[in-house]
Amino acid sequence: MSNSLVLVLNAGSSSLKFALMDAQTGEAILSGLGECFGLEDARISWKRDGEKQELMLEEGGNHHEKAVGIIVELVESMNVGEQLVAIGHRVVHGGEKFADATLLNDAVIEEIEAMSDLAPLHNPANVMGIRAAMTAFPSLPQVAVFDTAFHQSMPQKAYTGAIANELYTDYGIRRYGFHGTSHYFVSREAAKQLNKNIDEANFISVHLGNGASVCAVRNGQSVDTSMGFTPLSGLMMGTRCGDLDPGIIEFLLKKGWSQEQVFDALNKKSGFLGVSGLTSDARGILEAMDSGHEGAKLAFEVFTYRVSKYIGSYLIPLDSLDAIIFTGGIGENSLPIRREILKNLKLLGFVEDEAGNEAARFGNGGIIAKSEMLGAVAMVVPTNEEFVIASQAEGFAK
């Protein structure tokens, strides 16, 4: 184990993921999850030396602070001492202000809080985790790594909405994009595996999970991505609708729906769950399909069709294509979904390597298809966002 351990914290509104990670190798010697914060069954679980433990949190008080307190005790019990060099925080929205990992101080935290309107479920929670960690680890550098940062290289034509310019200048309404740490990581891993210089490599990165997005990467930089002003746009997801005619919002409001009802439906009752009427989980969709459930079959078809359309459209901003990269929980593990997407890309010349596709699951990557026409491959690259956060945070400890 190196002398470059970083504690990575990813605070959600009611949860806190964490990992104590070697920033040189990406090995996590401690990892865990606090969940159900604010509820009576709030708890924290962790895995250490192959063993998993769980602890219920007492009701009342700030569960984020309580969870960080437990994490501090766990870290101290491991006697890592001077090996712990920094704390890395995932922050969802950095707006146009932050294009790189940033050392946290009071002014930066105020900037993150000021962008809470852009990510109301995430940025306030991120700040809670930051403040709790700064109290617990006052002598260590605390570093924010932003989901939106990788996409700050998008050209103006890609991030500008076809709306009145003052909506951008006055309110910051534009395409920001998310999943940036994942797209950043897998594009660089793919370049290594293909013996390509990242500055000369072109990819379409496809992050498929409960949240999903596609990113066009030209010469190692993000030049377009499917999520926009919020994570609601782009692909169909577990419970989110993805791209939708905004006139539908006005239509529903005129029908007597409240604003809260509309956005609850679009954020929490759409996607796999809404189309299937059954579940938001892709595994449940596939199981139900096998049992002949028509709603599940339709959800599968809508999802794979929309992903395929985005992949095809993202050839436009690229000069050439080296690989389509599948990642995320669904992208890394769901053979039927990848297979259907590849079938939809037949006009681009992709031919599935069935054995390779079947092998590239459950932590294994590899090439799953080739297109002689494009001189490109489709491949699976398991993502590791925590490693990105750890390695970028470590840079501030030197």
mmCIF file of C-alpha atoms in Angstrom:
data_model
loop_
_atom_site.group_PDB
_atom_site.id
_atom_site.type_symbol
_atom_site.label_atom_id
_atom_site.label_comp_id
_atom_site.label_asym_id
_atom_site.label_seq_id
_atom_site.Cartn_x
_atom_site.Cartn_y
_atom_site.Cartn_z
ATOM 1 C CA MET A 1 0.000 0.000 0.000
ATOM 2 C CA SER A 2 1.343 3.431 -0.993
ATOM 3 C CA ASN A 3 1.554 6.580 1.094
ATOM 4 C CA SER A 4 -1.199 8.152 -1.017
ATOM 5 C CA LEU A 5 -4.493 7.175 0.553
ATOM 6 C CA VAL A 6 -7.503 9.397 -0.154
ATOM 7 C CA LEU A 7 -10.879 9.209 1.523
ATOM 8 C CA VAL A 8 -13.540 9.665 -1.173
ATOM 9 C CA LEU A 9 -16.958 10.939 -0.094
ATOM 10 C CA ASN A 10 -20.052 11.062 -2.301
ATOM 11 C CA ALA A 11 -22.888 12.651 -0.338
ATOM 12 C CA GLY A 12 -26.456 12.393 -1.593
ATOM 13 C CA SER A 13 -29.567 13.956 -0.103
ATOM 14 C CA SER A 14 -30.227 10.868 2.017
ATOM 15 C CA SER A 15 -27.059 8.847 1.542
ATOM 16 C CA LEU A 16 -23.275 8.891 1.743
ATOM 17 C CA LYS A 17 -21.006 6.604 -0.270
ATOM 18 C CA PHE A 18 -17.386 6.401 0.807
ATOM 19 C CA ALA A 19 -14.125 4.651 -0.001
ATOM 20 C CA LEU A 20 -10.626 4.767 1.432
ATOM 21 C CA MET A 21 -8.578 4.349 -1.703
ATOM 22 C CA ASP A 22 -4.981 4.075 -2.835
ATOM 23 C CA ALA A 23 -4.775 6.993 -5.262
ATOM 24 C CA GLN A 24 -1.954 5.281 -7.170
ATOM 25 C CA THR A 25 -3.565 1.901 -7.819
ATOM 26 C CA GLY A 26 -7.291 2.477 -7.290
ATOM 27 C CA GLU A 27 -7.468 -0.250 -4.643
ATOM 28 C CA ALA A 28 -10.150 0.430 -2.032
ATOM 29 C CA ILE A 29 -9.152 -0.894 1.395
ATOM 30 C CA LEU A 30 -12.417 0.319 2.910
ATOM 31 C CA SER A 31 -15.724 1.074 1.210
ATOM 32 C CA GLY A 32 -19.257 1.596 2.341
ATOM 33 C CA LEU A 33 -22.631 3.271 2.148
ATOM 34 C CA GLY A 34 -24.772 5.271 4.528
ATOM 35 C CA GLU A 35 -28.417 5.317 3.487
ATOM 36 C CA CYS A 36 -31.971 6.242 4.492
ATOM 37 C CA PHE A 37 -30.733 9.383 6.253
ATOM 38 C CA GLY A 38 -33.552 11.261 7.949
ATOM 39 C CA LEU A 39 -35.610 8.088 8.382
ATOM 40 C CA GLU A 40 -35.957 5.725 11.305
ATOM 41 C CA ASP A 41 -34.058 2.971 9.478
ATOM 42 C CA ALA A 42 -31.014 5.136 8.721
ATOM 43 C CA ARG A 43 -27.910 2.960 8.650
ATOM 44 C CA ILE A 44 -24.337 2.692 7.483
ATOM 45 C CA SER A 45 -22.619 -0.408 6.139
ATOM 46 C CA TRP A 46 -19.026 -1.000 5.120
ATOM 47 C CA LYS A 47 -16.710 -3.622 3.717
ATOM 48 C CA ARG A 48 -13.212 -4.102 5.084
ATOM 49 C CA ASP A 49 -10.843 -7.034 4.567
ATOM 50 C CA GLY A 50 -13.607 -8.853 2.721
ATOM 51 C CA GLU A 51 -16.011 -8.629 5.652
ATOM 52 C CA LYS A 52 -19.195 -6.559 5.629
ATOM 53 C CA GLN A 53 -20.666 -4.861 8.690
ATOM 54 C CA GLU A 54 -23.716 -2.690 9.290
ATOM 55 C CA LEU A 55 -24.720 -0.231 11.978
ATOM 56 C CA MET A 56 -28.070 1.484 12.517
ATOM 57 C CA LEU A 57 -27.922 5.233 13.129
ATOM 58 C CA GLU A 58 -29.804 6.806 16.009
ATOM 59 C CA GLU A 59 -32.848 8.888 15.109
ATOM 60 C CA GLY A 60 -32.580 12.664 15.205
ATOM 61 C CA GLY A 61 -29.671 14.974 14.520
ATOM 62 C CA ASN A 62 -27.629 15.231 11.354
ATOM 63 C CA HIS A 63 -27.123 11.748 9.904
ATOM 64 C CA HIS A 64 -24.451 13.015 7.510
ATOM 65 C CA GLU A 65 -22.378 14.183 10.480
ATOM 66 C CA LYS A 66 -23.031 10.955 12.363
ATOM 67 C CA ALA A 67 -21.986 8.881 9.353
ATOM 68 C CA VAL A 68 -18.793 10.893 8.870
ATOM 69 C CA GLY A 69 -18.051 10.402 12.571
ATOM 70 C CA ILE A 70 -18.294 6.639 12.134
ATOM 71 C CA ILE A 71 -16.134 6.795 9.006
ATOM 72 C CA VAL A 72 -13.508 8.752 10.977
ATOM 73 C CA GLU A 73 -13.488 6.039 13.641
ATOM 74 C CA LEU A 74 -13.114 3.338 10.998
ATOM 75 C CA VAL A 75 -10.234 5.157 9.310
ATOM 76 C CA GLU A 76 -8.492 5.785 12.633
ATOM 77 C CA SER A 77 -8.857 2.116 13.578
ATOM 78 C CA MET A 78 -6.935 1.169 10.442
ATOM 79 C CA ASN A 79 -3.850 3.064 11.628
ATOM 80 C CA VAL A 80 -3.188 4.625 8.242
ATOM 81 C CA GLY A 81 -1.753 7.757 9.884
ATOM 82 C CA GLU A 82 0.343 9.812 7.485
ATOM 83 C CA GLN A 83 -0.716 7.643 4.544
ATOM 84 C CA LEU A 84 -4.026 9.543 4.409
ATOM 85 C CA VAL A 85 -3.202 12.639 2.369
ATOM 86 C CA ALA A 86 -6.518 14.171 1.263
ATOM 87 C CA ILE A 87 -10.314 13.990 1.248
ATOM 88 C CA GLY A 88 -11.973 13.945 -2.185
ATOM 89 C CA HIS A 89 -15.604 15.016 -2.598
ATOM 90 C CA ARG A 90 -17.885 14.335 -5.516
ATOM 91 C CA VAL A 91 -19.875 17.493 -6.275
ATOM 92 C CA VAL A 92 -22.599 17.166 -8.882
ATOM 93 C CA HIS A 93 -22.859 20.683 -10.288
ATOM 94 C CA GLY A 94 -19.995 23.107 -10.847
ATOM 95 C CA GLY A 95 -21.788 25.246 -13.416
ATOM 96 C CA GLU A 96 -19.435 27.243 -15.630
ATOM 97 C CA LYS A 97 -17.302 28.205 -12.649
ATOM 98 C CA PHE A 98 -15.409 24.958 -12.139
ATOM 99 C CA ALA A 99 -13.722 23.124 -15.001
ATOM 100 C CA ASP A 100 -11.196 21.270 -12.821
ATOM 101 C CA ALA A 101 -10.849 19.684 -9.412
ATOM 102 C CA THR A 102 -10.723 22.496 -6.848
ATOM 103 C CA LEU A 103 -9.297 22.902 -3.349
ATOM 104 C CA LEU A 104 -12.165 23.644 -0.987
ATOM 105 C CA ASN A 105 -12.326 26.741 1.178
ATOM 106 C CA ASP A 106 -15.154 28.956 2.434
ATOM 107 C CA ALA A 107 -15.378 30.899 -0.834
ATOM 108 C CA VAL A 108 -15.572 27.743 -2.961
ATOM 109 C CA ILE A 109 -18.202 26.221 -0.690
ATOM 110 C CA GLU A 110 -20.278 29.390 -1.038
ATOM 111 C CA GLU A 111 -20.007 29.076 -4.842
ATOM 112 C CA ILE A 112 -21.210 25.451 -4.653
ATOM 113 C CA GLU A 113 -24.122 26.464 -2.455
ATOM 114 C CA ALA A 114 -24.996 29.297 -4.844
ATOM 115 C CA MET A 115 -25.447 26.700 -7.608
ATOM 116 C CA SER A 116 -27.993 24.711 -5.580
ATOM 117 C CA ASP A 117 -30.779 25.938 -7.877
ATOM 118 C CA LEU A 118 -29.096 23.954 -10.666
ATOM 119 C CA ALA A 119 -28.910 20.749 -8.599
ATOM 120 C CA PRO A 120 -31.312 21.104 -5.651
ATOM 121 C CA LEU A 121 -31.190 17.434 -4.663
ATOM 122 C CA HIS A 122 -27.425 17.132 -4.887
ATOM 123 C CA ASN A 123 -25.359 20.268 -4.205
ATOM 124 C CA PRO A 124 -26.822 20.974 -0.720
ATOM 125 C CA ALA A 125 -26.149 17.344 0.222
ATOM 126 C CA ASN A 126 -22.624 17.569 -1.186
ATOM 127 C CA VAL A 127 -22.016 20.633 0.998
ATOM 128 C CA MET A 128 -23.296 18.783 4.097
ATOM 129 C CA GLY A 129 -20.732 16.051 3.454
ATOM 130 C CA ILE A 130 -18.002 18.628 2.858
ATOM 131 C CA ARG A 131 -18.687 20.530 6.078
ATOM 132 C CA ALA A 132 -18.833 17.343 8.134
ATOM 133 C CA ALA A 133 -15.525 16.146 6.652
ATOM 134 C CA MET A 134 -13.813 19.507 7.181
ATOM 135 C CA THR A 135 -14.756 19.341 10.867
ATOM 136 C CA ALA A 136 -13.526 15.760 11.135
ATOM 137 C CA PHE A 137 -10.303 16.204 9.124
ATOM 138 C CA PRO A 138 -9.300 19.868 9.624
ATOM 139 C CA SER A 139 -5.634 19.364 8.728
ATOM 140 C CA LEU A 140 -6.153 17.557 5.404
ATOM 141 C CA PRO A 141 -6.758 19.189 2.000
ATOM 142 C CA GLN A 142 -10.397 18.818 0.976
ATOM 143 C CA VAL A 143 -10.928 18.692 -2.781
ATOM 144 C CA ALA A 144 -14.101 18.963 -4.873
ATOM 145 C CA VAL A 145 -14.327 16.980 -8.122
ATOM 146 C CA PHE A 146 -17.282 18.073 -10.248
ATOM 147 C CA ASP A 147 -19.548 15.884 -12.399
ATOM 148 C CA THR A 148 -19.906 18.757 -14.841
ATOM 149 C CA ALA A 149 -16.206 19.647 -15.163
ATOM 150 C CA PHE A 150 -15.289 17.267 -18.013
ATOM 151 C CA HIS A 151 -18.020 18.755 -20.196
ATOM 152 C CA GLN A 152 -16.747 22.330 -19.921
ATOM 153 C CA SER A 153 -14.783 21.688 -23.117
ATOM 154 C CA MET A 154 -18.001 21.484 -25.167
ATOM 155 C CA PRO A 155 -18.137 24.084 -27.952
ATOM 156 C CA GLN A 156 -20.731 26.828 -27.691
ATOM 157 C CA LYS A 157 -22.840 25.319 -30.461
ATOM 158 C CA ALA A 158 -23.189 22.132 -28.402
ATOM 159 C CA TYR A 159 -24.126 23.679 -25.069
ATOM 160 C CA THR A 160 -26.306 26.557 -26.267
ATOM 161 C CA GLY A 161 -30.065 26.073 -26.169
ATOM 162 C CA ALA A 162 -32.248 27.450 -28.973
ATOM 163 C CA ILE A 163 -33.841 29.933 -26.569
ATOM 164 C CA ALA A 164 -33.651 33.678 -25.895
ATOM 165 C CA ASN A 165 -30.052 34.557 -25.070
ATOM 166 C CA GLU A 166 -31.034 36.348 -21.855
ATOM 167 C CA LEU A 167 -32.209 33.033 -20.418
ATOM 168 C CA TYR A 168 -28.564 31.993 -20.614
ATOM 169 C CA THR A 169 -27.017 35.281 -19.509
ATOM 170 C CA ASP A 170 -29.520 35.888 -16.686
ATOM 171 C CA TYR A 171 -30.141 32.353 -15.445
ATOM 172 C CA GLY A 172 -27.334 30.193 -16.804
ATOM 173 C CA ILE A 173 -29.688 27.957 -18.787
ATOM 174 C CA ARG A 174 -27.516 25.824 -21.075
ATOM 175 C CA ARG A 175 -26.321 22.238 -21.485
ATOM 176 C CA TYR A 176 -23.977 21.264 -18.640
ATOM 177 C CA GLY A 177 -23.863 17.471 -18.765
ATOM 178 C CA PHE A 178 -23.180 14.997 -15.962
ATOM 179 C CA HIS A 179 -21.398 11.656 -15.365
ATOM 180 C CA GLY A 180 -18.245 13.579 -16.276
ATOM 181 C CA THR A 181 -15.898 11.595 -14.036
ATOM 182 C CA SER A 182 -17.150 8.335 -15.546
ATOM 183 C CA HIS A 183 -16.825 9.492 -19.164
ATOM 184 C CA TYR A 184 -13.372 10.908 -18.346
ATOM 185 C CA PHE A 185 -12.178 7.655 -16.764
ATOM 186 C CA VAL A 186 -13.433 5.171 -19.360
ATOM 187 C CA SER A 187 -12.229 7.243 -22.319
ATOM 188 C CA ARG A 188 -8.705 7.224 -20.913
ATOM 189 C CA GLU A 189 -8.842 3.539 -20.052
ATOM 190 C CA ALA A 190 -10.091 2.740 -23.560
ATOM 191 C CA ALA A 191 -7.223 4.752 -25.075
ATOM 192 C CA LYS A 192 -4.713 2.745 -23.019
ATOM 193 C CA GLN A 193 -6.261 -0.570 -24.014
ATOM 194 C CA LEU A 194 -6.278 0.376 -27.703
ATOM 195 C CA ASN A 195 -2.719 1.804 -27.544
ATOM 196 C CA LYS A 196 -4.022 5.219 -28.563
ATOM 197 C CA ASN A 197 -2.797 8.627 -27.482
ATOM 198 C CA ILE A 198 -5.797 10.119 -25.656
ATOM 199 C CA ASP A 199 -5.157 13.476 -27.342
ATOM 200 C CA GLU A 200 -5.771 11.781 -30.692
ATOM 201 C CA ALA A 201 -8.538 9.367 -29.671
ATOM 202 C CA ASN A 202 -12.256 9.619 -30.493
ATOM 203 C CA PHE A 203 -14.933 7.776 -28.561
ATOM 204 C CA ILE A 204 -18.646 7.594 -27.945
ATOM 205 C CA SER A 205 -18.923 6.844 -24.229
ATOM 206 C CA VAL A 206 -22.209 5.213 -23.173
ATOM 207 C CA HIS A 207 -22.823 5.271 -19.405
ATOM 208 C CA LEU A 208 -25.914 3.172 -18.727
ATOM 209 C CA GLY A 209 -27.278 2.811 -15.216
ATOM 210 C CA ASN A 210 -30.274 4.073 -13.261
ATOM 211 C CA GLY A 211 -29.025 7.394 -14.596
ATOM 212 C CA ALA A 212 -27.742 7.239 -18.167
ATOM 213 C CA SER A 213 -25.908 9.481 -20.605
ATOM 214 C CA VAL A 214 -23.889 9.416 -23.815
ATOM 215 C CA CYS A 215 -20.806 11.546 -24.428
ATOM 216 C CA ALA A 216 -18.911 12.311 -27.648
ATOM 217 C CA VAL A 217 -15.182 12.487 -26.879
ATOM 218 C CA ARG A 218 -12.949 14.047 -29.551
ATOM 219 C CA ASN A 219 -9.203 14.089 -28.987
ATOM 220 C CA GLY A 220 -9.816 13.232 -25.344
ATOM 221 C CA GLN A 221 -12.246 16.076 -24.692
ATOM 222 C CA SER A 222 -16.016 16.110 -24.253
ATOM 223 C CA VAL A 223 -17.617 17.834 -27.236
ATOM 224 C CA ASP A 224 -21.256 16.858 -26.632
ATOM 225 C CA THR A 225 -23.309 14.946 -24.099
ATOM 226 C CA SER A 226 -26.927 13.893 -23.730
ATOM 227 C CA MET A 227 -27.751 15.241 -20.266
ATOM 228 C CA GLY A 228 -28.408 18.958 -20.271
ATOM 229 C CA PHE A 229 -29.299 21.719 -17.839
ATOM 230 C CA THR A 230 -30.336 18.967 -15.406
ATOM 231 C CA PRO A 231 -29.882 15.172 -15.377
ATOM 232 C CA LEU A 232 -33.483 14.795 -16.608
ATOM 233 C CA SER A 233 -32.756 15.167 -20.322
ATOM 234 C CA GLY A 234 -31.234 12.802 -22.854
ATOM 235 C CA LEU A 235 -31.689 9.055 -22.569
ATOM 236 C CA MET A 236 -34.591 7.232 -20.980
ATOM 237 C CA MET A 237 -33.457 6.106 -17.505
ATOM 238 C CA GLY A 238 -34.660 4.091 -14.524
ATOM 239 C CA THR A 239 -37.330 6.576 -13.476
ATOM 240 C CA ARG A 240 -36.479 9.660 -15.586
ATOM 241 C CA CYS A 241 -38.141 10.377 -18.917
ATOM 242 C CA GLY A 242 -35.167 11.744 -20.860
ATOM 243 C CA ASP A 243 -35.889 13.910 -23.894
ATOM 244 C CA LEU A 244 -39.503 15.075 -23.958
ATOM 245 C CA ASP A 245 -41.539 17.719 -25.784
ATOM 246 C CA PRO A 246 -41.677 20.606 -23.243
ATOM 247 C CA GLY A 247 -45.191 21.370 -24.462
ATOM 248 C CA ILE A 248 -46.306 18.304 -22.502
ATOM 249 C CA ILE A 249 -45.544 20.192 -19.277
ATOM 250 C CA GLU A 250 -47.878 23.034 -20.267
ATOM 251 C CA PHE A 251 -50.515 20.495 -21.363
ATOM 252 C CA LEU A 252 -50.478 18.722 -17.994
ATOM 253 C CA LEU A 253 -50.556 22.000 -16.058
ATOM 254 C CA LYS A 254 -53.651 23.023 -18.026
ATOM 255 C CA LYS A 255 -55.198 19.659 -17.155
ATOM 256 C CA GLY A 256 -54.946 20.606 -13.502
ATOM 257 C CA TRP A 257 -51.707 18.895 -12.558
ATOM 258 C CA SER A 258 -49.571 20.785 -10.051
ATOM 259 C CA GLN A 259 -45.974 21.656 -10.880
ATOM 260 C CA GLU A 260 -44.880 19.198 -8.193
ATOM 261 C CA GLN A 261 -46.975 16.406 -9.744
ATOM 262 C CA VAL A 262 -45.559 17.040 -13.213
ATOM 263 C CA PHE A 263 -41.927 16.935 -12.201
ATOM 264 C CA ASP A 264 -42.458 14.065 -9.799
ATOM 265 C CA ALA A 265 -43.896 12.103 -12.747
ATOM 266 C CA LEU A 266 -41.015 13.038 -15.059
ATOM 267 C CA ASN A 267 -38.255 12.407 -12.504
ATOM 268 C CA LYS A 268 -39.574 9.522 -10.434
ATOM 269 C CA LYS A 269 -42.346 7.734 -12.354
ATOM 270 C CA SER A 270 -41.091 7.632 -15.936
ATOM 271 C CA GLY A 271 -38.332 5.707 -17.717
ATOM 272 C CA PHE A 272 -38.240 1.946 -17.227
ATOM 273 C CA LEU A 273 -40.759 2.246 -14.402
ATOM 274 C CA GLY A 274 -43.233 4.377 -16.313
ATOM 275 C CA VAL A 275 -43.144 2.521 -19.617
ATOM 276 C CA SER A 276 -43.208 -0.960 -18.092
ATOM 277 C CA GLY A 277 -45.600 -0.129 -15.250
ATOM 278 C CA LEU A 278 -43.534 -2.605 -13.307
ATOM 279 C CA THR A 279 -40.011 -1.672 -12.175
ATOM 280 C CA SER A 280 -37.193 0.826 -12.614
ATOM 281 C CA ASP A 281 -34.543 -1.905 -12.506
ATOM 282 C CA ALA A 282 -33.197 -3.198 -15.819
ATOM 283 C CA ARG A 283 -32.731 -6.667 -14.359
ATOM 284 C CA GLY A 284 -36.411 -6.798 -13.442
ATOM 285 C CA ILE A 285 -37.312 -5.605 -16.940
ATOM 286 C CA LEU A 286 -35.331 -8.433 -18.540
ATOM 287 C CA GLU A 287 -36.793 -11.057 -16.190
ATOM 288 C CA ALA A 288 -40.329 -9.856 -16.907
ATOM 289 C CA MET A 289 -39.644 -9.881 -20.659
ATOM 290 C CA ASP A 290 -38.695 -13.535 -20.417
ATOM 291 C CA SER A 291 -42.082 -14.149 -18.770
ATOM 292 C CA GLY A 292 -43.900 -12.414 -21.615
ATOM 293 C CA HIS A 293 -44.654 -9.074 -19.924
ATOM 294 C CA GLU A 294 -45.569 -6.661 -22.753
ATOM 295 C CA GLY A 295 -44.807 -3.498 -20.766
ATOM 296 C CA ALA A 296 -41.325 -4.752 -19.959
ATOM 297 C CA LYS A 297 -40.733 -5.650 -23.610
ATOM 298 C CA LEU A 298 -41.762 -2.162 -24.706
ATOM 299 C CA ALA A 299 -39.526 -0.529 -22.073
ATOM 300 C CA PHE A 300 -36.584 -2.601 -23.334
ATOM 301 C CA GLU A 301 -37.267 -1.604 -26.927
ATOM 302 C CA VAL A 302 -37.715 2.110 -26.175
ATOM 303 C CA PHE A 303 -34.533 2.220 -24.093
ATOM 304 C CA THR A 304 -32.278 0.392 -26.557
ATOM 305 C CA TYR A 305 -33.712 2.337 -29.505
ATOM 306 C CA ARG A 306 -33.055 5.691 -27.863
ATOM 307 C CA VAL A 307 -29.512 4.751 -26.839
ATOM 308 C CA SER A 308 -28.825 3.611 -30.403
ATOM 309 C CA LYS A 309 -30.161 6.883 -31.843
ATOM 310 C CA TYR A 310 -27.870 8.933 -29.625
ATOM 311 C CA ILE A 311 -24.857 6.820 -30.555
ATOM 312 C CA GLY A 312 -25.603 7.324 -34.241
ATOM 313 C CA SER A 313 -26.053 11.082 -33.842
ATOM 314 C CA TYR A 314 -22.788 11.442 -31.942
ATOM 315 C CA LEU A 315 -20.781 10.453 -34.972
ATOM 316 C CA ILE A 316 -21.502 13.999 -36.193
ATOM 317 C CA PRO A 317 -19.155 15.892 -33.816
ATOM 318 C CA LEU A 318 -16.329 13.378 -34.350
ATOM 319 C CA ASP A 319 -13.729 13.293 -37.134
ATOM 320 C CA SER A 320 -13.396 9.526 -36.784
ATOM 321 C CA LEU A 321 -14.333 6.825 -34.288
ATOM 322 C CA ASP A 322 -12.015 4.537 -32.359
ATOM 323 C CA ALA A 323 -14.573 2.901 -30.079
ATOM 324 C CA ILE A 324 -18.029 2.893 -28.582
ATOM 325 C CA ILE A 325 -17.526 2.388 -24.852
ATOM 326 C CA PHE A 326 -20.186 0.743 -22.683
ATOM 327 C CA THR A 327 -19.980 1.381 -18.933
ATOM 328 C CA GLY A 328 -22.166 1.824 -15.831
ATOM 329 C CA GLY A 329 -24.197 -0.876 -14.085
ATOM 330 C CA ILE A 330 -26.301 -1.710 -17.151
ATOM 331 C CA GLY A 331 -23.604 -1.005 -19.727
ATOM 332 C CA GLU A 332 -21.108 -3.251 -17.962
ATOM 333 C CA ASN A 333 -23.422 -6.146 -17.142
ATOM 334 C CA SER A 334 -26.514 -6.388 -19.347
ATOM 335 C CA LEU A 335 -25.738 -8.644 -22.276
ATOM 336 C CA PRO A 336 -29.256 -8.470 -23.836
ATOM 337 C CA ILE A 337 -29.283 -4.657 -23.795
ATOM 338 C CA ARG A 338 -25.815 -4.348 -25.352
ATOM 339 C CA ARG A 339 -26.708 -6.990 -27.935
ATOM 340 C CA GLU A 340 -29.871 -5.145 -28.986
ATOM 341 C CA ILE A 341 -28.042 -1.825 -29.265
ATOM 342 C CA LEU A 342 -25.376 -3.425 -31.463
ATOM 343 C CA LYS A 343 -28.116 -4.870 -33.692
ATOM 344 C CA ASN A 344 -29.535 -1.372 -34.067
ATOM 345 C CA LEU A 345 -26.114 -0.148 -35.245
ATOM 346 C CA LYS A 346 -25.903 -2.578 -38.163
ATOM 347 C CA LEU A 347 -25.846 0.273 -40.694
ATOM 348 C CA LEU A 348 -22.550 1.372 -39.086
ATOM 349 C CA GLY A 349 -21.084 -2.053 -39.779
ATOM 350 C CA PHE A 350 -20.817 -3.367 -36.210
ATOM 351 C CA VAL A 351 -20.656 -7.146 -35.939
ATOM 352 C CA GLU A 352 -20.981 -8.611 -32.468
ATOM 353 C CA ASP A 353 -18.316 -10.892 -31.046
ATOM 354 C CA GLU A 354 -20.777 -13.096 -29.176
ATOM 355 C CA ALA A 355 -18.184 -14.810 -26.996
ATOM 356 C CA GLY A 356 -16.492 -11.500 -26.213
ATOM 357 C CA ASN A 357 -19.813 -9.885 -25.348
ATOM 358 C CA GLU A 358 -20.774 -12.731 -23.038
ATOM 359 C CA ALA A 359 -17.385 -12.602 -21.285
ATOM 360 C CA ALA A 360 -17.398 -8.828 -20.734
ATOM 361 C CA ARG A 361 -19.571 -8.740 -17.619
ATOM 362 C CA PHE A 362 -19.394 -8.611 -13.843
ATOM 363 C CA GLY A 363 -16.180 -6.612 -13.621
ATOM 364 C CA ASN A 364 -14.636 -7.869 -16.853
ATOM 365 C CA GLY A 365 -14.134 -5.589 -19.842
ATOM 366 C CA GLY A 366 -13.095 -6.214 -23.412
ATOM 367 C CA ILE A 367 -13.974 -5.811 -27.071
ATOM 368 C CA ILE A 368 -17.502 -6.966 -27.894
ATOM 369 C CA ALA A 369 -17.914 -5.940 -31.561
ATOM 370 C CA LYS A 370 -16.032 -4.538 -34.539
ATOM 371 C CA SER A 371 -16.892 -2.351 -37.503
ATOM 372 C CA GLU A 372 -14.589 -2.794 -40.474
ATOM 373 C CA MET A 373 -16.405 0.069 -42.192
ATOM 374 C CA LEU A 374 -15.543 2.582 -39.459
ATOM 375 C CA GLY A 375 -12.308 0.962 -38.346
ATOM 376 C CA ALA A 376 -13.748 0.987 -34.829
ATOM 377 C CA VAL A 377 -14.675 -1.392 -32.029
ATOM 378 C CA ALA A 378 -17.345 -1.553 -29.352
ATOM 379 C CA MET A 379 -15.963 -2.356 -25.931
ATOM 380 C CA VAL A 380 -16.859 -2.612 -22.263
ATOM 381 C CA VAL A 381 -14.781 -0.627 -19.771
ATOM 382 C CA PRO A 382 -15.818 -0.858 -16.089
ATOM 383 C CA THR A 383 -15.960 2.645 -14.664
ATOM 384 C CA ASN A 384 -14.224 3.804 -11.489
ATOM 385 C CA GLU A 385 -15.359 7.299 -10.580
ATOM 386 C CA GLU A 386 -13.925 7.003 -7.071
ATOM 387 C CA PHE A 387 -10.459 6.435 -8.553
ATOM 388 C CA VAL A 388 -10.782 9.642 -10.592
ATOM 389 C CA ILE A 389 -11.759 11.581 -7.483
ATOM 390 C CA ALA A 390 -8.939 10.031 -5.439
ATOM 391 C CA SER A 391 -6.238 10.656 -8.030
ATOM 392 C CA GLN A 392 -7.319 14.252 -8.638
ATOM 393 C CA ALA A 393 -7.582 14.965 -4.903
ATOM 394 C CA GLU A 394 -4.124 13.514 -4.313
ATOM 395 C CA GLY A 395 -2.682 16.164 -6.610
ATOM 396 C CA PHE A 396 -3.434 18.808 -3.971
ATOM 397 C CA ALA A 397 -1.510 16.914 -1.303
ATOM 398 C CA LYS A 398 1.827 17.255 -3.086
#
